[in-house]
PDB file of C-alpha atoms in Angstrom:
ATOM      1  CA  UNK A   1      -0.442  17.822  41.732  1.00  0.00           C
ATOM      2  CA  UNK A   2       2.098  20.734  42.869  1.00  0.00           C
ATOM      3  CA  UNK A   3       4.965  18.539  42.933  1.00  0.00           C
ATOM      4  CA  UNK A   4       7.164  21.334  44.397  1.00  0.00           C
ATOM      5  CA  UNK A   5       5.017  20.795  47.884  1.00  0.00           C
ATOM      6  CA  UNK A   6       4.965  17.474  47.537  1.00  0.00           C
ATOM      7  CA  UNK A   7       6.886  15.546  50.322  1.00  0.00           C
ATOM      8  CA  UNK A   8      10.831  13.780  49.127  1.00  0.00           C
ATOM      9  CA  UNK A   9       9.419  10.524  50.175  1.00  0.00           C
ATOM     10  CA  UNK A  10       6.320  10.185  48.303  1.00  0.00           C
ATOM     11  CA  UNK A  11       6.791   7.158  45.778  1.00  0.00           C
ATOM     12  CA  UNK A  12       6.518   8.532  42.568  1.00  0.00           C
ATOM     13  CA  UNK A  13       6.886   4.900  40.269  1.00  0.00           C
ATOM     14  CA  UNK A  14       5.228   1.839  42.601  1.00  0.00           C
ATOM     15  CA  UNK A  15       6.112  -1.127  40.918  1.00  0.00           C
ATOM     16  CA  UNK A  16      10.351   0.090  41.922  1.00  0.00           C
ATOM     17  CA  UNK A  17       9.615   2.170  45.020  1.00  0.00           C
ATOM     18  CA  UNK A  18      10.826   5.298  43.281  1.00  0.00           C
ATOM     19  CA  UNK A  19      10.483   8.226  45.265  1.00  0.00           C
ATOM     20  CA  UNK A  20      10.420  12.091  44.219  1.00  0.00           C
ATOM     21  CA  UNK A  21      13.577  12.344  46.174  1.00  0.00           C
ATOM     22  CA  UNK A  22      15.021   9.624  43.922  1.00  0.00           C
ATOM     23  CA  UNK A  23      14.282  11.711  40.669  1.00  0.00           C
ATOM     24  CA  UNK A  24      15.493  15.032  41.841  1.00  0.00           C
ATOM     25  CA  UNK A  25      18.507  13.890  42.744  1.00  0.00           C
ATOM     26  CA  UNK A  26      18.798  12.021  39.335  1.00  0.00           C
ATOM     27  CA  UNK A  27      18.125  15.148  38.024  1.00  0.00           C
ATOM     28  CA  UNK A  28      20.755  16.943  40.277  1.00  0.00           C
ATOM     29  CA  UNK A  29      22.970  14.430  38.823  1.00  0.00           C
ATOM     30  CA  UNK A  30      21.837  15.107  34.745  1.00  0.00           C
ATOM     31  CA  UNK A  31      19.085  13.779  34.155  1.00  0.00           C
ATOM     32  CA  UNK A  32      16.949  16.447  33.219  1.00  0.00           C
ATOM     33  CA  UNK A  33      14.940  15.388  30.822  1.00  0.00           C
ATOM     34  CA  UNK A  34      11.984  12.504  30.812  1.00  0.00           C
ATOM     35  CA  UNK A  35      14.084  10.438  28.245  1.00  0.00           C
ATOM     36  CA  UNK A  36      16.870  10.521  30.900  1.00  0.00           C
ATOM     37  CA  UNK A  37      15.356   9.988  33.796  1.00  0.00           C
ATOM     38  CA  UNK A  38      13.328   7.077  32.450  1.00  0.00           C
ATOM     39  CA  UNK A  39      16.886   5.382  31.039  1.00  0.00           C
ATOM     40  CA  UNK A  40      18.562   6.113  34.867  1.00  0.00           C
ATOM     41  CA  UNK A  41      15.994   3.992  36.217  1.00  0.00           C
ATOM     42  CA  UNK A  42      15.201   1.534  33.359  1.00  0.00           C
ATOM     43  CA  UNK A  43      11.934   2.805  33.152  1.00  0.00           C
ATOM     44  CA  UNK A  44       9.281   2.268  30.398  1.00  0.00           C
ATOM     45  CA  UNK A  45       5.998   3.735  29.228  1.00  0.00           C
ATOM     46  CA  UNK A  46       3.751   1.349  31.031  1.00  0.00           C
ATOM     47  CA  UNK A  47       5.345   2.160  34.513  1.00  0.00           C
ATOM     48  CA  UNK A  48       2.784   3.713  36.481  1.00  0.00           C
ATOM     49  CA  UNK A  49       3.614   6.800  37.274  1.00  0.00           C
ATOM     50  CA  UNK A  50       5.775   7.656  34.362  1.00  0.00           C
ATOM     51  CA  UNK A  51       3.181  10.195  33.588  1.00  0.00           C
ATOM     52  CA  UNK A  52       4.176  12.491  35.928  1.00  0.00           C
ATOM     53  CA  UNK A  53       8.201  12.737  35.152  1.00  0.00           C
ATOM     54  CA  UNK A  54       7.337  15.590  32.725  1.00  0.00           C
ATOM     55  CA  UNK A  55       5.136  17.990  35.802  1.00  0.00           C
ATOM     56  CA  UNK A  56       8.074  16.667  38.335  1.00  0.00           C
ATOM     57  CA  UNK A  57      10.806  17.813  35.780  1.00  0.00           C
ATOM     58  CA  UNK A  58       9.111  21.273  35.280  1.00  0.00           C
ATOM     59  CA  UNK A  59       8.827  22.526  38.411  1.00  0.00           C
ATOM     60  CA  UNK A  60      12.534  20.781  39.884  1.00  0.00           C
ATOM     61  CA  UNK A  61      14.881  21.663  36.512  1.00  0.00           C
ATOM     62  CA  UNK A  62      14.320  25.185  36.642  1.00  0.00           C
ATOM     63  CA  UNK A  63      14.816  25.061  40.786  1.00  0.00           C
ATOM     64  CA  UNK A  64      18.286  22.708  40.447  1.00  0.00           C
ATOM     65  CA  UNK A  65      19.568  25.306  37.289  1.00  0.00           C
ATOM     66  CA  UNK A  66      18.564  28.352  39.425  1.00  0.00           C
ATOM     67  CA  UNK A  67      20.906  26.692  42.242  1.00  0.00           C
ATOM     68  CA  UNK A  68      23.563  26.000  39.812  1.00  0.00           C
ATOM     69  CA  UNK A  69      23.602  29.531  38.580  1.00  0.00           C
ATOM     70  CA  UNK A  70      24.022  31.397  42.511  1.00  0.00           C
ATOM     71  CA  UNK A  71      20.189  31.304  42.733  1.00  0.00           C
ATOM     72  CA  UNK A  72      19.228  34.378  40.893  1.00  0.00           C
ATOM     73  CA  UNK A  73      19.183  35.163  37.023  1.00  0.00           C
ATOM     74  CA  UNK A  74      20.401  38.693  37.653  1.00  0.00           C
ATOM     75  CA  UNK A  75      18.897  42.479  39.050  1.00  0.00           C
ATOM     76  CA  UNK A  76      15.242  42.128  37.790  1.00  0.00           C
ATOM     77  CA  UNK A  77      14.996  38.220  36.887  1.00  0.00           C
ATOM     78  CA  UNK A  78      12.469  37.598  38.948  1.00  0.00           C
ATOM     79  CA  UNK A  79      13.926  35.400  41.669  1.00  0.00           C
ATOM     80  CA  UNK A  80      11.997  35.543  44.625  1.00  0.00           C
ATOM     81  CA  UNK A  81      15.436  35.320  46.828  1.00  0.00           C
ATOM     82  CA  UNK A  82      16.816  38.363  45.412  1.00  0.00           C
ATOM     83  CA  UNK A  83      13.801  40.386  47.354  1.00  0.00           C
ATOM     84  CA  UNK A  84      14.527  43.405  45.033  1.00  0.00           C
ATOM     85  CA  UNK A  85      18.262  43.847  46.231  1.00  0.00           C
ATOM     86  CA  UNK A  86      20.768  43.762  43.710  1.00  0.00           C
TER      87      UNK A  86
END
């Protein structure tokens, strides 16, 4: 699944109605990795959907640090919203 097109409301863990909005802003707010994210929400390994946390962290981590850090890593890091301009 291409979680980055993926609508914020789409419930991500049924059995606590925990949406991909949910988990990016736990992310926005630290936890960035599976580990964490499970512990913010007192998941556990047999939560369906806990499977995906790792594909949902690797495409919103590097999005939230690219934020964090003005949006671009630089002239020439590849940042589509630097359009070549430095």
């Amino acid at each position: 699944m291409d979680w980055g097109m993926v609508p914020g409301e789409t419930v991500v863990i049924k059995s606590k109605d925990i949406t991909l909005r949910d988990i990016v802003q736990a992310i926005v707010d630290g936890a960035d990795t599976v580990p964490a994210v499970k512990e913010t929400f007192g998941l556990t390994d047999a939560d369906e959907g806990v499977n995906d946390l790792e594909d949902i962290l690797d495409v919103f981590v590097p999005a939230i640090d690219a934020l964090r850090n003005g949006g671009c890593s630089g002239c020439g890091g590849g940042c589509s919203g630097c359009h070549g301009h430095c």
